[in-house]
Amino acid sequence: MQLRIPGPTPCPPEVLQAMSKQMINHRGKEFEGILNSITTGLQQVFQTKGDVLTLTTSGTGGLEAAIVNTLSPGDKVLAVSIGVFGDRFVDIAKQFGVTVKYLSFEWGKAADPQAIHNALEADPQIKAVLITHNETSTGVTNNLKEIAPIVKGLEKLLIVDAVSSLGCIDLPVDDLRCDVVVTASQKGWMVPPGLAMVSMSDEAWKAHAHASIPRYYMDFTKAKDFLVKRGGQTPWTPVVSVYYALDVALGLMLHDGLANIFNRHARLAQMMREGVKTLGLSLFADENYASNTVTAVKADKKFNAAKLVQVLRDEYDVAIAGGQGKLKGEIIRIAHLGWVTDKDIEAVLQALAKALPRSLA
Ligand SMILES: *Cc1c(COP(=O)(O)O)cnc(C)c1O
């Protein structure tokens, strides 16, 4: 099976092997060694000297943790949305009584940095900005290198959903002064689902000290105490097997090197975009901001999206995703993040070429 959905993504054999290891005491020396090794590895990939916490949950749990650990009911945030996951961040914030100023952009386009600047200038009460780095529902990557200096220049907390970009697309957390950055094991990390990883800057910790949204399981004070004071522990029973897997995957990633990983994702994404266009199809994303981890392709009236997903799955053993929300039926999405090679991209494009004539609108 060519698993080309935006998570879970395929895992290398070394990672799968690690998953089958016997259980250990999560309060013992061996787990301590694994968690400490993972934490150091994550700091390298996040490009931060700050704290990175691991939570037994999925990406959405990581987003919720980011909100409840840094904000209070009644706090005002600017939520920048360019798709389904940007909107999900809004929903989470609202559930916890945060006042959301919603700044959305046409799906398929990236957020306009100037509009973010204007919205922040217009309302000095805004405390934080919520933004998606890579919008998985539209295949668009926001230009954080341009947006982060605007947000930090105005001294707002910068809270980033990098679930489908971290470890694949360059996101230098400290250089960009991102305060909270969330990712998840099953996206670009070549690891099964089960872990969210969240970085916290010093400013984020200061906000945490005053943040009064109720929390228990996700409390970062507890997470940090167990990680640092007790040394290499998590407050609650962790998803031990996924920690084994992440430790091995991080070893592979750091051996490869971040520059190689980012370049590979850029190159394979380019190959995918060119291949799709060669088949006479159009990209959904504004090409200046097209994602290096997921490619969204417009159905236009050239193919039936649901049919194409089905034909690829049933007859060519290729799993891709359709559109989410209002994009259902409008696009297909092909993921190319984590453990992916030139051969995979070629195989998907070949299958796509054969399946297209059998999936007409
Ligand atoms: C997948 C994804 C999520 C949600 O992650 P889950 O692990 O499914 O909870 C959030 N944001 C983005 C950008 C994603 O791609």
GROMACS .gro file of C-alpha atoms and ligand atoms in nm:
model
  376
    1MET     CA    1   0.000   0.000   0.000
    2GLN     CA    2   0.122   0.346  -0.093
    3LEU     CA    3  -0.003   0.535   0.214
    4ARG     CA    4  -0.012   0.893   0.087
    5ILE     CA    5  -0.261   1.050   0.328
    6PRO     CA    6  -0.148   1.335   0.554
    7GLY     CA    7  -0.108   1.112   0.857
    8PRO     CA    8  -0.066   0.850   0.971
    9THR     CA    9   0.232   0.820   0.738
   10PRO     CA   10   0.448   0.512   0.669
   11CYS     CA   11   0.719   0.413   0.917
   12PRO     CA   12   1.062   0.270   0.830
   13PRO     CA   13   1.131  -0.092   0.936
   14GLU     CA   14   1.367   0.017   1.217
   15VAL     CA   15   1.086   0.221   1.368
   16LEU     CA   16   0.834  -0.063   1.340
   17GLN     CA   17   1.082  -0.299   1.500
   18ALA     CA   18   1.129  -0.063   1.792
   19MET     CA   19   0.752  -0.063   1.841
   20SER     CA   20   0.756  -0.437   1.911
   21LYS     CA   21   0.996  -0.417   2.205
   22GLN     CA   22   0.885  -0.541   2.548
   23MET     CA   23   0.733  -0.294   2.795
   24ILE     CA   24   0.950  -0.131   3.059
   25ASN     CA   25   0.891   0.058   3.383
   26HIS     CA   26   0.805   0.414   3.283
   27ARG     CA   27   0.949   0.527   3.620
   28GLY     CA   28   1.277   0.347   3.564
   29LYS     CA   29   1.626   0.425   3.431
   30GLU     CA   30   1.567   0.287   3.082
   31PHE     CA   31   1.266   0.505   3.012
   32GLU     CA   32   1.448   0.802   3.161
   33GLY     CA   33   1.727   0.749   2.908
   34ILE     CA   34   1.482   0.725   2.619
   35LEU     CA   35   1.284   1.035   2.719
   36ASN     CA   36   1.597   1.241   2.772
   37SER     CA   37   1.738   1.129   2.437
   38ILE     CA   38   1.407   1.213   2.266
   39THR     CA   39   1.391   1.553   2.430
   40THR     CA   40   1.742   1.644   2.313
   41GLY     CA   41   1.663   1.518   1.962
   42LEU     CA   42   1.338   1.713   1.948
   43GLN     CA   43   1.517   2.031   2.055
   44GLN     CA   44   1.748   1.987   1.756
   45VAL     CA   45   1.465   1.938   1.508
   46PHE     CA   46   1.257   2.221   1.659
   47GLN     CA   47   1.581   2.426   1.645
   48THR     CA   48   1.524   2.544   2.001
   49LYS     CA   49   1.715   2.558   2.327
   50GLY     CA   50   1.383   2.591   2.507
   51ASP     CA   51   1.171   2.315   2.652
   52VAL     CA   52   1.001   2.054   2.436
   53LEU     CA   53   0.735   1.848   2.610
   54THR     CA   54   0.595   1.519   2.488
   55LEU     CA   55   0.229   1.444   2.555
   56THR     CA   56   0.042   1.119   2.507
   57THR     CA   57  -0.226   1.252   2.274
   58SER     CA   58  -0.272   1.340   1.905
   59GLY     CA   59  -0.207   1.673   1.737
   60THR     CA   60  -0.542   1.818   1.840
   61GLY     CA   61  -0.461   1.735   2.202
   62GLY     CA   62  -0.136   1.925   2.155
   63LEU     CA   63  -0.329   2.228   2.024
   64GLU     CA   64  -0.564   2.212   2.320
   65ALA     CA   65  -0.267   2.185   2.556
   66ALA     CA   66  -0.110   2.494   2.395
   67ILE     CA   67  -0.426   2.697   2.461
   68VAL     CA   68  -0.501   2.582   2.816
   69ASN     CA   69  -0.142   2.626   2.928
   70THR     CA   70  -0.090   2.983   2.809
   71LEU     CA   71  -0.428   3.161   2.814
   72SER     CA   72  -0.706   3.258   3.052
   73PRO     CA   73  -1.081   3.284   2.991
   74GLY     CA   74  -1.151   3.629   2.846
   75ASP     CA   75  -0.805   3.668   2.693
   76LYS     CA   76  -0.822   3.800   2.340
   77VAL     CA   77  -0.639   3.623   2.057
   78LEU     CA   78  -0.606   3.684   1.686
   79ALA     CA   79  -0.673   3.354   1.509
   80VAL     CA   80  -0.535   3.343   1.158
   81SER     CA   81  -0.710   3.077   0.953
   82ILE     CA   82  -0.654   2.956   0.599
   83GLY     CA   83  -0.850   2.631   0.624
   84VAL     CA   84  -0.995   2.351   0.833
   85PHE     CA   85  -0.712   2.329   1.086
   86GLY     CA   86  -0.701   2.705   1.137
   87ASP     CA   87  -1.073   2.688   1.210
   88ARG     CA   88  -1.021   2.398   1.451
   89PHE     CA   89  -0.777   2.611   1.652
   90VAL     CA   90  -1.051   2.876   1.675
   91ASP     CA   91  -1.303   2.619   1.801
   92ILE     CA   92  -1.066   2.497   2.070
   93ALA     CA   93  -0.991   2.849   2.193
   94LYS     CA   94  -1.363   2.936   2.206
   95GLN     CA   95  -1.444   2.623   2.405
   96PHE     CA   96  -1.219   2.751   2.682
   97GLY     CA   97  -1.370   3.099   2.694
   98VAL     CA   98  -1.098   3.274   2.495
   99THR     CA   99  -1.222   3.573   2.293
  100VAL     CA  100  -1.131   3.512   1.932
  101LYS     CA  101  -1.074   3.775   1.669
  102TYR     CA  102  -1.102   3.571   1.349
  103LEU     CA  103  -0.887   3.663   1.053
  104SER     CA  104  -0.945   3.426   0.764
  105PHE     CA  105  -0.817   3.414   0.411
  106GLU     CA  106  -0.953   3.249   0.101
  107TRP     CA  107  -0.884   2.876   0.107
  108GLY     CA  108  -0.591   2.795  -0.117
  109LYS     CA  109  -0.420   3.124  -0.033
  110ALA     CA  110  -0.165   3.201   0.239
  111ALA     CA  111  -0.224   3.452   0.518
  112ASP     CA  112  -0.133   3.810   0.426
  113PRO     CA  113   0.131   3.937   0.672
  114GLN     CA  114   0.019   4.299   0.625
  115ALA     CA  115  -0.339   4.208   0.720
  116ILE     CA  116  -0.208   4.040   1.035
  117HIS     CA  117  -0.008   4.353   1.114
  118ASN     CA  118  -0.316   4.572   1.063
  119ALA     CA  119  -0.539   4.350   1.276
  120LEU     CA  120  -0.288   4.355   1.562
  121GLU     CA  121  -0.239   4.733   1.541
  122ALA     CA  122  -0.615   4.784   1.540
  123ASP     CA  123  -0.664   4.600   1.868
  124PRO     CA  124  -0.391   4.641   2.130
  125GLN     CA  125  -0.578   4.409   2.369
  126ILE     CA  126  -0.487   4.105   2.163
  127LYS     CA  127  -0.252   3.891   2.369
  128ALA     CA  128  -0.164   3.607   2.135
  129VAL     CA  129  -0.176   3.497   1.773
  130LEU     CA  130  -0.288   3.148   1.676
  131ILE     CA  131  -0.168   3.039   1.335
  132THR     CA  132  -0.129   2.723   1.129
  133HIS     CA  133   0.215   2.686   0.975
  134ASN     CA  134   0.113   2.429   0.715
  135GLU     CA  135  -0.259   2.407   0.639
  136THR     CA  136  -0.307   2.039   0.561
  137SER     CA  137  -0.661   2.088   0.429
  138THR     CA  138  -0.555   2.320   0.145
  139GLY     CA  139  -0.187   2.233   0.090
  140VAL     CA  140  -0.068   2.583   0.174
  141THR     CA  141   0.226   2.686   0.393
  142ASN     CA  142   0.211   3.024   0.565
  143ASN     CA  143   0.526   3.234   0.546
  144LEU     CA  144   0.615   3.234   0.915
  145LYS     CA  145   0.953   3.388   0.840
  146GLU     CA  146   0.762   3.702   0.743
  147ILE     CA  147   0.474   3.673   0.990
  148ALA     CA  148   0.666   3.587   1.308
  149PRO     CA  149   0.866   3.915   1.319
  150ILE     CA  150   0.540   4.111   1.286
  151VAL     CA  151   0.377   3.923   1.574
  152LYS     CA  152   0.685   3.938   1.796
  153GLY     CA  153   0.755   4.301   1.699
  154LEU     CA  154   0.420   4.382   1.858
  155GLU     CA  155   0.503   4.163   2.158
  156LYS     CA  156   0.227   3.907   2.117
  157LEU     CA  157   0.253   3.544   2.211
  158LEU     CA  158   0.298   3.336   1.894
  159ILE     CA  159   0.123   2.997   1.910
  160VAL     CA  160   0.182   2.778   1.607
  161ASP     CA  161   0.014   2.464   1.475
  162ALA     CA  162   0.307   2.300   1.299
  163VAL     CA  163   0.151   1.953   1.317
  164SER     CA  164   0.207   1.876   0.947
  165SER     CA  165   0.526   2.074   0.888
  166LEU     CA  166   0.772   2.034   1.173
  167GLY     CA  167   1.051   1.799   1.083
  168CYS     CA  168   0.978   1.847   0.710
  169ILE     CA  169   0.972   2.221   0.640
  170ASP     CA  170   1.226   2.455   0.800
  171LEU     CA  171   1.080   2.613   1.114
  172PRO     CA  172   1.359   2.760   1.325
  173VAL     CA  173   1.160   2.801   1.646
  174ASP     CA  174   1.411   3.014   1.839
  175ASP     CA  175   1.520   3.232   1.545
  176LEU     CA  176   1.156   3.314   1.471
  177ARG     CA  177   1.081   3.351   1.843
  178CYS     CA  178   0.782   3.118   1.822
  179ASP     CA  179   0.647   3.078   2.175
  180VAL     CA  180   0.448   2.757   2.150
  181VAL     CA  181   0.486   2.515   1.861
  182VAL     CA  182   0.283   2.196   1.832
  183THR     CA  183   0.347   1.889   1.619
  184ALA     CA  184   0.243   1.523   1.624
  185SER     CA  185   0.420   1.191   1.580
  186GLN     CA  186   0.216   1.053   1.289
  187LYS     CA  187   0.285   1.335   1.043
  188GLY     CA  188   0.643   1.413   0.940
  189TRP     CA  189   0.820   1.208   1.205
  190MET     CA  190   0.790   0.858   1.055
  191VAL     CA  191   0.630   0.739   1.379
  192PRO     CA  192   0.283   0.596   1.456
  193PRO     CA  193   0.014   0.818   1.612
  194GLY     CA  194   0.010   0.875   1.987
  195LEU     CA  195   0.241   1.162   2.071
  196ALA     CA  196   0.213   1.537   2.049
  197MET     CA  197   0.533   1.738   2.091
  198VAL     CA  198   0.512   2.099   2.209
  199SER     CA  199   0.786   2.359   2.251
  200MET     CA  200   0.761   2.636   2.511
  201SER     CA  201   0.965   2.959   2.503
  202ASP     CA  202   1.054   3.157   2.816
  203GLU     CA  203   0.777   3.400   2.730
  204ALA     CA  204   0.534   3.112   2.697
  205TRP     CA  205   0.631   2.992   3.045
  206LYS     CA  206   0.571   3.344   3.181
  207ALA     CA  207   0.225   3.339   3.026
  208HIS     CA  208   0.175   2.989   3.168
  209ALA     CA  209   0.235   3.117   3.522
  210HIS     CA  210  -0.077   3.338   3.492
  211ALA     CA  211  -0.288   3.119   3.263
  212SER     CA  212  -0.606   3.023   3.444
  213ILE     CA  213  -0.795   2.796   3.207
  214PRO     CA  214  -0.864   2.477   3.407
  215ARG     CA  215  -0.639   2.189   3.313
  216TYR     CA  216  -0.522   1.868   3.470
  217TYR     CA  217  -0.395   1.595   3.237
  218MET     CA  218  -0.234   1.852   3.007
  219ASP     CA  219  -0.077   2.070   3.277
  220PHE     CA  220   0.268   2.177   3.159
  221THR     CA  221   0.387   2.251   3.514
  222LYS     CA  222   0.344   1.884   3.589
  223ALA     CA  223   0.496   1.779   3.256
  224LYS     CA  224   0.806   1.990   3.315
  225ASP     CA  225   0.843   1.884   3.680
  226PHE     CA  226   0.839   1.518   3.584
  227LEU     CA  227   1.074   1.575   3.292
  228VAL     CA  228   1.328   1.786   3.479
  229LYS     CA  229   1.292   1.750   3.857
  230ARG     CA  230   1.211   1.381   3.870
  231GLY     CA  231   1.425   1.337   3.562
  232GLY     CA  232   1.304   1.173   3.242
  233GLN     CA  233   0.949   1.100   3.341
  234THR     CA  234   0.600   1.200   3.232
  235PRO     CA  235   0.325   1.274   3.486
  236TRP     CA  236   0.098   0.998   3.354
  237THR     CA  237   0.161   0.661   3.190
  238PRO     CA  238   0.313   0.744   2.850
  239VAL     CA  239   0.251   0.567   2.520
  240VAL     CA  240   0.575   0.375   2.575
  241SER     CA  241   0.595   0.202   2.235
  242VAL     CA  242   0.563   0.528   2.048
  243TYR     CA  243   0.847   0.668   2.258
  244TYR     CA  244   1.062   0.374   2.145
  245ALA     CA  245   0.965   0.454   1.786
  246LEU     CA  246   1.029   0.826   1.813
  247ASP     CA  247   1.372   0.767   1.966
  248VAL     CA  248   1.471   0.554   1.667
  249ALA     CA  249   1.311   0.791   1.413
  250LEU     CA  250   1.490   1.091   1.561
  251GLY     CA  251   1.817   0.900   1.528
  252LEU     CA  252   1.745   0.847   1.157
  253MET     CA  253   1.643   1.211   1.109
  254LEU     CA  254   1.946   1.358   1.282
  255HIS     CA  255   2.175   1.121   1.094
  256ASP     CA  256   2.021   1.246   0.770
  257GLY     CA  257   2.049   1.608   0.885
  258LEU     CA  258   1.785   1.880   0.886
  259ALA     CA  259   1.905   2.049   0.565
  260ASN     CA  260   1.882   1.719   0.375
  261ILE     CA  261   1.535   1.651   0.513
  262PHE     CA  262   1.402   1.995   0.419
  263ASN     CA  263   1.562   1.976   0.073
  264ARG     CA  264   1.421   1.630   0.011
  265HIS     CA  265   1.068   1.742   0.101
  266ALA     CA  266   1.103   2.049  -0.123
  267ARG     CA  267   1.233   1.842  -0.414
  268LEU     CA  268   0.971   1.566  -0.387
  269ALA     CA  269   0.690   1.820  -0.352
  270GLN     CA  270   0.815   1.996  -0.664
  271MET     CA  271   0.819   1.661  -0.844
  272MET     CA  272   0.461   1.595  -0.735
  273ARG     CA  273   0.340   1.939  -0.845
  274GLU     CA  274   0.511   1.910  -1.184
  275GLY     CA  275   0.376   1.558  -1.231
  276VAL     CA  276   0.021   1.663  -1.150
  277LYS     CA  277   0.041   1.955  -1.394
  278THR     CA  278   0.182   1.726  -1.663
  279LEU     CA  279  -0.136   1.520  -1.628
  280GLY     CA  280  -0.332   1.833  -1.718
  281LEU     CA  281  -0.453   1.901  -1.365
  282SER     CA  282  -0.438   2.222  -1.161
  283LEU     CA  283  -0.307   2.280  -0.814
  284PHE     CA  284  -0.546   2.414  -0.553
  285ALA     CA  285  -0.281   2.610  -0.363
  286ASP     CA  286  -0.135   2.942  -0.464
  287GLU     CA  287   0.191   2.809  -0.606
  288ASN     CA  288   0.407   3.063  -0.423
  289TYR     CA  289   0.293   2.905  -0.098
  290ALA     CA  290   0.234   2.545  -0.206
  291SER     CA  291   0.311   2.304   0.075
  292ASN     CA  292   0.611   2.074   0.066
  293THR     CA  293   0.424   1.810   0.268
  294VAL     CA  294   0.084   1.784   0.100
  295THR     CA  295  -0.034   1.866  -0.252
  296ALA     CA  296  -0.397   1.959  -0.312
  297VAL     CA  297  -0.527   1.910  -0.666
  298LYS     CA  298  -0.842   2.072  -0.803
  299ALA     CA  299  -1.107   1.841  -0.942
  300ASP     CA  300  -1.238   2.126  -1.160
  301LYS     CA  301  -1.466   1.921  -1.378
  302LYS     CA  302  -1.181   1.698  -1.486
  303PHE     CA  303  -1.240   1.415  -1.242
  304ASN     CA  304  -1.476   1.297  -0.972
  305ALA     CA  305  -1.276   1.334  -0.651
  306ALA     CA  306  -1.451   1.061  -0.451
  307LYS     CA  307  -1.427   0.821  -0.744
  308LEU     CA  308  -1.058   0.892  -0.796
  309VAL     CA  309  -0.981   0.828  -0.429
  310GLN     CA  310  -1.174   0.502  -0.452
  311VAL     CA  311  -1.018   0.380  -0.778
  312LEU     CA  312  -0.668   0.458  -0.650
  313ARG     CA  313  -0.740   0.270  -0.330
  314ASP     CA  314  -0.922  -0.032  -0.471
  315GLU     CA  315  -0.732  -0.087  -0.793
  316TYR     CA  316  -0.390   0.066  -0.747
  317ASP     CA  317  -0.333   0.021  -0.373
  318VAL     CA  318  -0.269   0.393  -0.328
  319ALA     CA  319  -0.434   0.577  -0.038
  320ILE     CA  320  -0.483   0.950  -0.086
  321ALA     CA  321  -0.722   1.192   0.085
  322GLY     CA  322  -1.019   1.388  -0.044
  323GLY     CA  323  -1.113   1.740   0.059
  324GLN     CA  324  -1.230   1.832   0.408
  325GLY     CA  325  -1.520   2.059   0.502
  326LYS     CA  326  -1.634   2.273   0.211
  327LEU     CA  327  -1.359   2.126  -0.007
  328LYS     CA  328  -1.519   1.781  -0.003
  329GLY     CA  329  -1.556   1.674  -0.366
  330GLU     CA  330  -1.357   1.976  -0.482
  331ILE     CA  331  -1.003   1.852  -0.435
  332ILE     CA  332  -0.786   1.551  -0.369
  333ARG     CA  333  -0.483   1.566  -0.139
  334ILE     CA  334  -0.163   1.368  -0.179
  335ALA     CA  335   0.075   1.366   0.114
  336HIS     CA  336   0.452   1.343   0.081
  337LEU     CA  337   0.597   1.383   0.427
  338GLY     CA  338   0.819   1.177   0.649
  339TRP     CA  339   0.940   0.849   0.504
  340VAL     CA  340   0.901   0.915   0.131
  341THR     CA  341   1.131   0.873  -0.169
  342ASP     CA  342   1.145   0.963  -0.540
  343LYS     CA  343   1.016   0.614  -0.620
  344ASP     CA  344   0.704   0.672  -0.408
  345ILE     CA  345   0.624   0.994  -0.592
  346GLU     CA  346   0.678   0.824  -0.929
  347ALA     CA  347   0.456   0.533  -0.827
  348VAL     CA  348   0.175   0.763  -0.717
  349LEU     CA  349   0.195   0.971  -1.035
  350GLN     CA  350   0.186   0.656  -1.249
  351ALA     CA  351  -0.118   0.525  -1.063
  352LEU     CA  352  -0.283   0.866  -1.091
  353ALA     CA  353  -0.229   0.869  -1.468
  354LYS     CA  354  -0.399   0.529  -1.500
  355ALA     CA  355  -0.681   0.600  -1.255
  356LEU     CA  356  -0.776   0.941  -1.397
  357PRO     CA  357  -0.949   0.826  -1.716
  358ARG     CA  358  -1.154   0.586  -1.502
  359SER     CA  359  -1.262   0.856  -1.258
  360LEU     CA  360  -1.412   1.114  -1.486
  361ALA     CA  361  -1.659   1.368  -1.352
  362LIG     C1  362  -0.331   1.639   1.140
  362LIG     C2  363  -0.337   1.781   1.182
  362LIG     C3  364  -0.393   1.820   1.305
  362LIG     C4  365  -0.466   1.725   1.395
  362LIG     O1  366  -0.393   1.623   1.436
  362LIG     P1  367  -0.460   1.490   1.502
  362LIG     O2  368  -0.335   1.417   1.533
  362LIG     O3  369  -0.546   1.428   1.399
  362LIG     O4  370  -0.535   1.533   1.621
  362LIG     C5  371  -0.387   1.953   1.341
  362LIG     N1  372  -0.334   2.044   1.259
  362LIG     C6  373  -0.280   2.012   1.141
  362LIG     C7  374  -0.221   2.119   1.056
  362LIG     C8  375  -0.281   1.879   1.099
  362LIG     O5  376  -0.229   1.847   0.979
   0.00000   0.00000   0.00000
